[in-house]
Coordinates of C-alpha atoms and ligand atoms in Angstrom, one line a residue:
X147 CA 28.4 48.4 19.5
X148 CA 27.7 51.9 18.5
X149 CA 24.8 54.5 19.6
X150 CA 23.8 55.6 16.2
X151 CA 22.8 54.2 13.2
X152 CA 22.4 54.6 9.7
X153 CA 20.2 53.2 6.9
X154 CA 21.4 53.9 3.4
X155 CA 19.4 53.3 0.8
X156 CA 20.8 52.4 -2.7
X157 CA 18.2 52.9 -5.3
X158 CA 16.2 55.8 -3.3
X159 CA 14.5 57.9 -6.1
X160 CA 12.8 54.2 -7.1
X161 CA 9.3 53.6 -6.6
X162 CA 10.2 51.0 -3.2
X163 CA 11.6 53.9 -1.4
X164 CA 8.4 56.1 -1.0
X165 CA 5.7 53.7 -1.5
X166 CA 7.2 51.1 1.0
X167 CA 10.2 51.7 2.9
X168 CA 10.0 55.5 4.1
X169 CA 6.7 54.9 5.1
X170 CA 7.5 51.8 7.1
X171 CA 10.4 53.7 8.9
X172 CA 8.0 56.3 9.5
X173 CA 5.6 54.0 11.0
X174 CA 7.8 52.6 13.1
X175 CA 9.5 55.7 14.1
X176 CA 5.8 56.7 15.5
X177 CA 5.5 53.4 17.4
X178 CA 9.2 54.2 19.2
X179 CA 10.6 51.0 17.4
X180 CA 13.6 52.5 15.8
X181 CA 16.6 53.6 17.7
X182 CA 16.6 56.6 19.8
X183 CA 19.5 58.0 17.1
X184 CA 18.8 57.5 13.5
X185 CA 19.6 58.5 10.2
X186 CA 18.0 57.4 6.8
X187 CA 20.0 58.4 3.9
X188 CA 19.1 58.4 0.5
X189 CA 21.2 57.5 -2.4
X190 CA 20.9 57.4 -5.8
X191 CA 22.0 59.0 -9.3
X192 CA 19.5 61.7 -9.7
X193 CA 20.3 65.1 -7.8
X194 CA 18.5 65.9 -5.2
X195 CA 18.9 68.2 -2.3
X196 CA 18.1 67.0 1.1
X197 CA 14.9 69.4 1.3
X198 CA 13.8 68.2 -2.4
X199 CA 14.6 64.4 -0.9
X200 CA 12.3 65.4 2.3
X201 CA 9.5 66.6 0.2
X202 CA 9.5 64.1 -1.8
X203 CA 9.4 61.2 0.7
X204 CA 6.5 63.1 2.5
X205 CA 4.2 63.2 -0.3
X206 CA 5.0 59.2 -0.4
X207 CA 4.0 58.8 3.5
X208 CA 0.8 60.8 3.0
X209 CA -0.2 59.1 0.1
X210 CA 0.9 55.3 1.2
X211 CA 0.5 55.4 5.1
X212 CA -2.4 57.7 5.0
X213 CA -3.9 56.7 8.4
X214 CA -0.7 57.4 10.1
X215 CA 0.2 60.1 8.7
X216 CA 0.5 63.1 11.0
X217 CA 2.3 66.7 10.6
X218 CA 3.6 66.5 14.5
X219 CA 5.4 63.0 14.3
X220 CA 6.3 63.7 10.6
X221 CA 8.1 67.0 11.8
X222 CA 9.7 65.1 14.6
X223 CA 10.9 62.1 11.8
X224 CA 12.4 64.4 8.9
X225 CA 15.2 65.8 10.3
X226 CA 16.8 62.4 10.5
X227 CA 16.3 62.4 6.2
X228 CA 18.9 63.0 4.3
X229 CA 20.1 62.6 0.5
X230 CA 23.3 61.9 -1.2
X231 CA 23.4 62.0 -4.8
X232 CA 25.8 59.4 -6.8
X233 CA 26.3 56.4 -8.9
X234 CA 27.2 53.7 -6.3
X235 CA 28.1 51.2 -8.6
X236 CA 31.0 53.5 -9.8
X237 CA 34.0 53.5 -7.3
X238 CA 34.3 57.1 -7.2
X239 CA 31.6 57.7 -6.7
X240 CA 31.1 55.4 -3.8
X241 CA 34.2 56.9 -2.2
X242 CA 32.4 60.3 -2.3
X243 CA 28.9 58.6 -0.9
X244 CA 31.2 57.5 2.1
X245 CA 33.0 60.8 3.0
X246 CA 29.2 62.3 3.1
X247 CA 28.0 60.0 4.9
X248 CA 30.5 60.6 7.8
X249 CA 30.0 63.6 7.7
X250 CA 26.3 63.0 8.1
X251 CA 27.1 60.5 11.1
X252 CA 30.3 62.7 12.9
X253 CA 30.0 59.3 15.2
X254 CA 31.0 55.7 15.0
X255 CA 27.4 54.3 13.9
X256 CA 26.0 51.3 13.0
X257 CA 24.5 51.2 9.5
X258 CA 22.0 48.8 7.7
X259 CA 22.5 49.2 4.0
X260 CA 19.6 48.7 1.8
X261 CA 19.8 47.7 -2.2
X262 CA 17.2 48.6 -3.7
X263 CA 18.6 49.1 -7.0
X264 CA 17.8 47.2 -10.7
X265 CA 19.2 43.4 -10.0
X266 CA 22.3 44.1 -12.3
X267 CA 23.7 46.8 -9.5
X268 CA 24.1 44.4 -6.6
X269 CA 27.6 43.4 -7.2
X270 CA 28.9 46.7 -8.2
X271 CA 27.1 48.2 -5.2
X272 CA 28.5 45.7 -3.2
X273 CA 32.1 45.0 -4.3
X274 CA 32.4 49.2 -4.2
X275 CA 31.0 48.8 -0.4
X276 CA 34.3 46.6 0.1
X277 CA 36.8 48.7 -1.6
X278 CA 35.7 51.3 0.4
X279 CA 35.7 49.9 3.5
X280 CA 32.3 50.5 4.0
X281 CA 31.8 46.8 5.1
X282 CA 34.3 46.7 8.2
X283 CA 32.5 46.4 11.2
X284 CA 34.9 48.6 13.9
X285 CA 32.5 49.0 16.9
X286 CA 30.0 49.3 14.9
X287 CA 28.0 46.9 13.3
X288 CA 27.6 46.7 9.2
X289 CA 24.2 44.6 7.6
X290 CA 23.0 44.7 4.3
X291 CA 19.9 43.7 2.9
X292 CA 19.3 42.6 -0.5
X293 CA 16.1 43.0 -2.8
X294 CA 14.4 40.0 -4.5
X295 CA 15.0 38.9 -7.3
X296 CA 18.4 36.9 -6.3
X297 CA 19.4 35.6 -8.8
X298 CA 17.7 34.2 -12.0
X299 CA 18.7 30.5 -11.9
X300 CA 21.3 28.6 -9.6
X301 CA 24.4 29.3 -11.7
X302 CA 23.7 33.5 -11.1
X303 CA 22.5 33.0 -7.6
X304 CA 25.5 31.2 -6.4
X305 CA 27.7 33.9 -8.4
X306 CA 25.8 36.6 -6.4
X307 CA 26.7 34.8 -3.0
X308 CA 30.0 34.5 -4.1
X309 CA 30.8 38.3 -4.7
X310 CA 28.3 39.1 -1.7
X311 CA 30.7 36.6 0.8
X312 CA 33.9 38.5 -0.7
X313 CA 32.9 42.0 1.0
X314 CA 30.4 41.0 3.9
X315 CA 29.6 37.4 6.0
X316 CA 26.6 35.3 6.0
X317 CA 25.5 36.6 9.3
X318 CA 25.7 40.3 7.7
X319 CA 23.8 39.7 5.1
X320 CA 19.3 39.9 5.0
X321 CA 17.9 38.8 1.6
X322 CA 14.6 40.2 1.9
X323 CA 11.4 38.2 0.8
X324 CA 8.2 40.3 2.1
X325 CA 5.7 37.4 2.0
X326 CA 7.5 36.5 5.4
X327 CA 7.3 39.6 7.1
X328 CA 3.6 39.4 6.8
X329 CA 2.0 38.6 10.1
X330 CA -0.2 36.0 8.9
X331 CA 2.4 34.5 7.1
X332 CA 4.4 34.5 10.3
X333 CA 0.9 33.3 12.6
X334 CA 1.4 29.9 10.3
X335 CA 4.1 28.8 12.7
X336 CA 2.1 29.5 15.7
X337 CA -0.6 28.5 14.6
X338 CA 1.0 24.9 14.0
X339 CA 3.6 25.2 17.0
X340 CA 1.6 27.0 20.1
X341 CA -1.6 25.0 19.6
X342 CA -1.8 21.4 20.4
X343 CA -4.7 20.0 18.5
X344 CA -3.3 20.6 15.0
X345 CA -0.2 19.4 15.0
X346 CA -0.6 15.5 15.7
X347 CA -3.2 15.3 12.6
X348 CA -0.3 17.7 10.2
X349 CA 0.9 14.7 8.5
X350 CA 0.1 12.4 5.6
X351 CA -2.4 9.9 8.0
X352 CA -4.8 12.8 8.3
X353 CA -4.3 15.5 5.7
X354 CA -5.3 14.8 2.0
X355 CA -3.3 17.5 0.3
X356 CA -2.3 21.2 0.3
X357 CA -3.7 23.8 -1.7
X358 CA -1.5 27.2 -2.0
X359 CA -3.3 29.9 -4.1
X360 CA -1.4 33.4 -4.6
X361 CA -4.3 35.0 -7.4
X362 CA -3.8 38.7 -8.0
X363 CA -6.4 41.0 -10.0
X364 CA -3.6 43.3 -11.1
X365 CA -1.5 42.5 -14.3
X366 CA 1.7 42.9 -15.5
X367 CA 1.0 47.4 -15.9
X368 CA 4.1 48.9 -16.5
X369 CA 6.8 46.3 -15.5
X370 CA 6.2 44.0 -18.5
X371 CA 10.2 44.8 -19.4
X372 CA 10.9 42.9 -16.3
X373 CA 8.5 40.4 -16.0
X374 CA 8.3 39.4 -19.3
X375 CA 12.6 38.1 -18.9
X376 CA 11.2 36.4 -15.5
X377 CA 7.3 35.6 -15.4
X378 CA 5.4 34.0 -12.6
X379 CA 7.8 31.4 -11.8
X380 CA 10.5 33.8 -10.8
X381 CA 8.6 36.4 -9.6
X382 CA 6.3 34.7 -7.1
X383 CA 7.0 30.5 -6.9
X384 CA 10.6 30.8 -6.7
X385 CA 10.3 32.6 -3.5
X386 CA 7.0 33.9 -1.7
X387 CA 5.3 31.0 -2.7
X388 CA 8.1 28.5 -1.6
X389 CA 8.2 30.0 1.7
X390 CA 4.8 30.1 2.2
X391 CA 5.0 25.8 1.5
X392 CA 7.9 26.0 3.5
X393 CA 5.8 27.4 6.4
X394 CA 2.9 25.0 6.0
X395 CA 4.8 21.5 6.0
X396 CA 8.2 22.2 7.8
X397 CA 9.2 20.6 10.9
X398 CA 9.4 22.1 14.0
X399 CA 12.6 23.7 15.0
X400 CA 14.2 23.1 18.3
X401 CA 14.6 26.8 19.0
X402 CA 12.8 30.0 17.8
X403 CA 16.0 31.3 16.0
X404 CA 17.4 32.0 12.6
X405 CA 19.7 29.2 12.4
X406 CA 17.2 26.5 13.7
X407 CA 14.4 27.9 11.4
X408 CA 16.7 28.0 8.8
X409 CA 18.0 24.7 9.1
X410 CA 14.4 23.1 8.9
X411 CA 13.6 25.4 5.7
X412 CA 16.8 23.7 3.8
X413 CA 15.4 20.4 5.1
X414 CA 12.2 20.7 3.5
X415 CA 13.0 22.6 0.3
X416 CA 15.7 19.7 -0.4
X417 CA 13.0 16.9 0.8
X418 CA 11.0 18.1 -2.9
X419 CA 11.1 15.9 -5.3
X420 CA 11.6 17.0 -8.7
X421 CA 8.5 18.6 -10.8
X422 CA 8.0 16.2 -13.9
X423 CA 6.4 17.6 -16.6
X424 CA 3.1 16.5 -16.4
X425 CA 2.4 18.1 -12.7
X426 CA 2.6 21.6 -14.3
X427 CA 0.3 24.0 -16.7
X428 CA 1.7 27.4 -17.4
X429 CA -1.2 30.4 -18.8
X430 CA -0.9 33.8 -19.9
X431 CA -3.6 35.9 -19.5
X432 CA -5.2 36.9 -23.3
X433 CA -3.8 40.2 -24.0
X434 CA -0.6 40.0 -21.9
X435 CA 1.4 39.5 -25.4
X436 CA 0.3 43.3 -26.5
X437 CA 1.4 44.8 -23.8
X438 CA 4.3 47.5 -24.3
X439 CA 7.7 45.9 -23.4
X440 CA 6.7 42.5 -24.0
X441 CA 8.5 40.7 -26.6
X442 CA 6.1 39.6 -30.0
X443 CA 5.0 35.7 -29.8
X444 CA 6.7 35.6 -25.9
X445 CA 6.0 32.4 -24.1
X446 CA 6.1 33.9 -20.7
X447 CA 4.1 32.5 -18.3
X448 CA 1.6 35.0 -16.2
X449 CA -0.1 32.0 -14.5
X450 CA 0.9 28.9 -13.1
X451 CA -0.1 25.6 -11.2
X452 CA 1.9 22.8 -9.9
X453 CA 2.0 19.8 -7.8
X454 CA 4.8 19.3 -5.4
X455 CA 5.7 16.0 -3.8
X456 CA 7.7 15.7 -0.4
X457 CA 9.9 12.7 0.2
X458 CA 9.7 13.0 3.9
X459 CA 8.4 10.8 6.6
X460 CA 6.0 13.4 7.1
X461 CA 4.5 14.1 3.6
X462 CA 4.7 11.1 1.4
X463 CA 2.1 10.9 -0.6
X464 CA 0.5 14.1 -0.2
X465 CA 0.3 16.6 -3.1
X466 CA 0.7 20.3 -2.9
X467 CA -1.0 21.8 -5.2
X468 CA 0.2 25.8 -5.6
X469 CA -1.2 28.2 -8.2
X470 CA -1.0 31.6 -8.9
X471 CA -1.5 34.3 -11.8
X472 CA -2.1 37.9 -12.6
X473 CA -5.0 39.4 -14.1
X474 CA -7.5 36.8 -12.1
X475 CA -10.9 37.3 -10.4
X476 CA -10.2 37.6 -7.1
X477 CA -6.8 39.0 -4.9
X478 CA -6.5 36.3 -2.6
X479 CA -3.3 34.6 -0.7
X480 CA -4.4 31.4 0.8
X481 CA -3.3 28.1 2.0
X482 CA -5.8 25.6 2.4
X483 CA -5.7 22.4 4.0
X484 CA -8.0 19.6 2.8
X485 CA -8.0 16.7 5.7
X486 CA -8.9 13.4 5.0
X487 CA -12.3 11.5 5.1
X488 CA -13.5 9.7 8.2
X489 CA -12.9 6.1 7.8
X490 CA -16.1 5.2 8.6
X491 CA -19.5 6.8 7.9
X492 CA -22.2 5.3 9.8
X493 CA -24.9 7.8 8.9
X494 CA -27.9 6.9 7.2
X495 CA -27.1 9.2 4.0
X496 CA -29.7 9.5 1.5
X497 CA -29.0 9.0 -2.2
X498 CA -26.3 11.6 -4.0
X499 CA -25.3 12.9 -0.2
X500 CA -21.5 13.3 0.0
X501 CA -19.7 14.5 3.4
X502 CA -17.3 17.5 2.9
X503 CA -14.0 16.7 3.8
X504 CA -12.9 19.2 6.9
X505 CA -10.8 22.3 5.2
X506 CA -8.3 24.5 7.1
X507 CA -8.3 27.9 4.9
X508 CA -4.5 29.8 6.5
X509 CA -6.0 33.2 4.8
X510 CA -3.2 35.5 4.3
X511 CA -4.4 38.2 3.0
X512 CA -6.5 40.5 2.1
X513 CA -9.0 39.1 4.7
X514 CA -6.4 37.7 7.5
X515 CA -7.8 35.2 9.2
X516 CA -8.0 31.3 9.9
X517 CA -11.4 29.4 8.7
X518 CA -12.3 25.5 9.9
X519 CA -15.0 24.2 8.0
X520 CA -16.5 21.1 9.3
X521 CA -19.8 19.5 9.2
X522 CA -23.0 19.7 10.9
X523 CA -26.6 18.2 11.7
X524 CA -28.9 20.5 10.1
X525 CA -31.4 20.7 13.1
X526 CA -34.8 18.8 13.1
X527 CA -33.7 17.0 10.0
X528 CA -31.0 14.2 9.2
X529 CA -29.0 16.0 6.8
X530 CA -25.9 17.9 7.2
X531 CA -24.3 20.4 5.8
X532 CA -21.2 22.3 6.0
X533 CA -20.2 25.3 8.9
X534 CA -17.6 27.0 9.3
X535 CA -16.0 28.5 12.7
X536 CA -13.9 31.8 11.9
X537 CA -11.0 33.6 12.7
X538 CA -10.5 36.7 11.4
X539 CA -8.2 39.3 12.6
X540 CA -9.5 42.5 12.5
X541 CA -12.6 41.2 14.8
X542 CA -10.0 39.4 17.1
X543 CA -7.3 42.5 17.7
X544 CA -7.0 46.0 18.3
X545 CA -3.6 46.0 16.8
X546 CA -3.8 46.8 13.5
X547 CA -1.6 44.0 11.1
X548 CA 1.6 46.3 10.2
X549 CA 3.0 46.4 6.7
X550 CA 5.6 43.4 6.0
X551 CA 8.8 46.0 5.3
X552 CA 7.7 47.6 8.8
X553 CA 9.1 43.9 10.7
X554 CA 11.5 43.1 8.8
X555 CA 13.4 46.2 8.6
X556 CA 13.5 46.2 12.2
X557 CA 14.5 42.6 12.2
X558 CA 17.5 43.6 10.0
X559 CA 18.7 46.4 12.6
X560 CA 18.5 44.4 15.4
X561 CA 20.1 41.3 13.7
X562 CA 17.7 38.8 13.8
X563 CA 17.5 37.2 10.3
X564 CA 15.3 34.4 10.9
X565 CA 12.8 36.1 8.4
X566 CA 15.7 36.4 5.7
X567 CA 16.6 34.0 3.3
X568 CA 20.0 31.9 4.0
X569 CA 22.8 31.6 0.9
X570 CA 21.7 27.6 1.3
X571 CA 18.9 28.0 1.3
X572 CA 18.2 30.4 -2.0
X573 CA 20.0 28.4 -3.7
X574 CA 18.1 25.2 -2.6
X575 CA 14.9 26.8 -3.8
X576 CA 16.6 28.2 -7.7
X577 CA 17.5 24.0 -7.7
X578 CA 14.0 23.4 -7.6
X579 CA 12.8 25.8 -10.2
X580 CA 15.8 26.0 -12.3
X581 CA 14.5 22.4 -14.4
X582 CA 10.6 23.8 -14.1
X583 CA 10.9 27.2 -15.6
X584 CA 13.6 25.9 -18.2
X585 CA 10.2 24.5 -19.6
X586 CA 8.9 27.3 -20.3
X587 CA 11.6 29.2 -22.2
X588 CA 14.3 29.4 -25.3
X589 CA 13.3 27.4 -28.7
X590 CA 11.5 25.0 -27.1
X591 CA 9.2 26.4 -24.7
X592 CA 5.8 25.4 -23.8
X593 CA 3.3 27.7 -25.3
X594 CA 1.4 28.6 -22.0
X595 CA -2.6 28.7 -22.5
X596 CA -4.4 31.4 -22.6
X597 CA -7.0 32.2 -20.1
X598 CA -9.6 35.5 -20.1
X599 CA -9.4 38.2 -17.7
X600 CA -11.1 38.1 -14.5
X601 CA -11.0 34.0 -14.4
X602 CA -8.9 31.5 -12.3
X603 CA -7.0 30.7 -15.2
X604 CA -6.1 27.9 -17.6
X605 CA -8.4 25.2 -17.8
X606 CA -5.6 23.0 -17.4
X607 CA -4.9 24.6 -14.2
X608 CA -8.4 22.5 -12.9
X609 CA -7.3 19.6 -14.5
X610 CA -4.2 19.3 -12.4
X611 CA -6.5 18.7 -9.7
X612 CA -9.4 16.6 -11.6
X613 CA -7.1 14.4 -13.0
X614 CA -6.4 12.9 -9.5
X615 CA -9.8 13.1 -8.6
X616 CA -9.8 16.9 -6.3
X617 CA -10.4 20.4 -6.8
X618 CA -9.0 23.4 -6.2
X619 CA -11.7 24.0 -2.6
X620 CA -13.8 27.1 -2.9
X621 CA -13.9 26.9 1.1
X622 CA -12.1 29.5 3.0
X623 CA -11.3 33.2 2.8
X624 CA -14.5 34.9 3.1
X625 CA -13.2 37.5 0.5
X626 CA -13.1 35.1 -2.1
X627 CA -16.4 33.9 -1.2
X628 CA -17.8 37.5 -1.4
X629 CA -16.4 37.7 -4.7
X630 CA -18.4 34.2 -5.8
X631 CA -16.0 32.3 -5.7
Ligands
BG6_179 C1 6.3 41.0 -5.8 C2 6.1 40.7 -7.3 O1 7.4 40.4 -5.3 O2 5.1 40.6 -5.1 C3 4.9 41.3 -7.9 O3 7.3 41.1 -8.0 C4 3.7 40.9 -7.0 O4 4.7 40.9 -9.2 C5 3.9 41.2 -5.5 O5 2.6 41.7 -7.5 C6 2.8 40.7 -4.7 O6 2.9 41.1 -3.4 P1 1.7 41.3 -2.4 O7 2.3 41.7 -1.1 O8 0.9 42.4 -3.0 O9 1.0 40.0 -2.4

């Protein structure tokens, strides 16, 4: 394959480009991770020239990779910038993006396109890439990675793979889902693989259930046009929060690779039983419906909570419980793990005493870390009381945890798609959630409940949990703690 390469970016005067992606290349530019000979080309309608582009992108890396930023490296990094303005989802234009572009590269070079363009422009985009030629892999390799969302049900998803298998193959093609380039999300795996003490007791004889909670503090700002036509179940359970289950209860794959992993994800998404009604609550946060951009009496959910069920030998029997909103308390990613009580409690307890069942908090972020809480003798006296023993990253490394886009681009220019979503798989997981979220919209829709600012939601979001005699556990992440949790 060739020297060079190239990564084009469709959609480059969006907000992804300079918040996230330039200032991951950069990153990884300073740690020597990209290849020695580089270009990153921007593309998109507005006019730019390549100095404008340059200027642009630089205010972006100051502002978003601030601790990294210096003027040497930067000065060292820009040349390899460059801009070509066009509509790519018009042929012509496309034909023009490609003559610049060699001219750029005056080599055979590899090139990792990027699409980071509104959903709506991926099969224009793409189908132009093919009439161009753009996809032909002569000496020199040709991968493409694709944006979330994909898709926004089954029928449009398997569509999209359709036109995206007419102009590149599978093992061309990286659709991106960030929550798996985070390290901790990626530490879940070790965690469960390279240790030997968990995994004999990750199964339905010891654990009691599974509680995934993705709570933001932000809400919907300016994006309501788009989120209100896709709401929390598109935007975060459909994917991040699926893979982060997917994580948590898979089994073990025979090999560290893409297909392997892959293959077990499938296995476990299809292992889900169907969500019946009753094991869901959708919310919207109070104000959400005055918001500009959304739609007068919209049903869209901001929050929700459900229980899953997996119908493997592993699981049966043990709910996962997975929430998330916008416009809560707290920003916390977490996956807790609630173990079962001992069988036998020979203690003399007094009156009212109850033993806290052991917790496993997988904190993903902000505060990355793993927690164990687990009981102990409170000295001189016979009652206990819960402890906890700590993990927590930045106490543990001197490596600092890198930016999800920073792995996964890399991943995507040296092939290794094991982070990437699979056709199958994608369309596994809109299987899942095309019945659930057809609940929530058109004449019937549920009418979500509303739930104040700054709470953890819905009532009903507790009630999942009560009715089946848990909780959602305040254990865990020491930020949520902080936070009074
Ligand atoms: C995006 C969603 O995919 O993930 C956003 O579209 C959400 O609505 C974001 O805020 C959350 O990502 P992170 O990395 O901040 O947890």
């Amino acid at each position: 394959m060739a020297d060079a390469t190239s990564i084009i970016i469709f959609g480059a005067s969006g907000d992804l480009t300079h918040r996230k992606l330039i200032p991951a290349l950069y990153n990884q530019f300073k740690k020597g991770r990209l290849p020695e000979k580089i270009n990153i080309i921007g593309v998109s309608r507005t006019e730019y020239t390549h100095e404008a582009f340059r200027e642009l992108e630089e205010k972006g890396v100051r502002e978003f990779a601030p601790d990294s930023f210096d003027d040497a490296t930067w000065a060292q990094f820009v040349p390899n910038i460059w801009y070509i303005s066009g509509d790519a989802s018009k042929p012509d234009d496309m034909e023009k993006v490609s003559k610049e572009l060699s001219n750029i590269e005056r080599e055979n070079t590899n090139r990792l396109y990027y699409l980071s363009v509104a959903p709506n422009l991926y099969e224009p985009i793409i189908l132009n890439l093919g009439v161009a030629g753009m996809a032909e892999e002569n000496g020199a390799w040709r991968h493409t990675i694709i944006e979330k969302p994909f898709g926004r049900n089954l029928a449009s998803a398997q569509a999209l793979n359709k036109t995206v298998h007419r102009v590149f193959e599978e093992h061309q093609v990286y659709r991106i889902d960030h929550y798996l380039g985070k390290e901790t999300a990626q530490n879940v795996l070790f965690f469960r693989f390279a240790n030997t003490i968990f995994e004999p007791v990750w199964n339905r004889n010891y654990i009691d259930n599974v509680q995934i909670t993705v709570a933001e503090t932000v809400d919907v700002g300016r994006r309501a046009g788009y989120y209100d036509s896709s709401g929390v179940l598109r935007d975060m359970f459909q994917n991040h929060i699926l893979q982060l289950l997917t994580l948590v209860a898979m089994e073990p794959p025979a090999a560290f690779d893409a297909t392997a992993l892959r293959n077990e994800k499938v296995k476990l998404i299809t292992s889900i039983r169907p969500v019946s009604a009753e094991d869901m609550v959708v919310g919207q946060y109070s104000d959400y419906r005055q918001a500009e951009g959304v739609t007068p009496g919209s049903t869209t959910p901001t929050y929700a909570a459900l229980k899953l069920q997996v119908d493997n030998w592993r699981w049966r029997g043990v709910p996962f419980y997975l929430r998330c909103g916008k416009a809560l308390g707290t920003k916390v990613t977490k996956i807790l793990v609630e173990f079962k009580s001992p069988p036998h409690l020979m203690f003399n307890l007094q009156e009212g005493d109850k033993i806290a069942r052991n917790i496993l908090s997988l904190c993903i972020q902000p505060d990355e870390g793993i927690h164990l809480q687990f009981e102990a003798k409170i000295p001189g006296m016979n009652g206990f009381r819960s402890s906890e023993m700590e993990f927590h990253y930045k106490d543990s490394f001197a490596e600092k945890t890198s930016d999800a886009y920073e792995r996964l681009i890399v991943d995507a220019l040296r092939g290794d798609a094991s982070l990437f979503t699979r056709n199958d798989e994608i369309e596994a997981a809109w299987r899942l959630f095309d019945p659930i979220i057809a609940r929530t919209e058109g004449d019937h829709a549920r009418e979500p409940e509303l739930y104040s600012r700054g709470t953890w939601g819905p009532d009903a979001g507790d009630t999942l949990l009560t009715k089946d005699g848990r909780q959602w556990q305040k254990s865990g992440c020491l930020h949520d703690l902080k936070h009074g949790e």
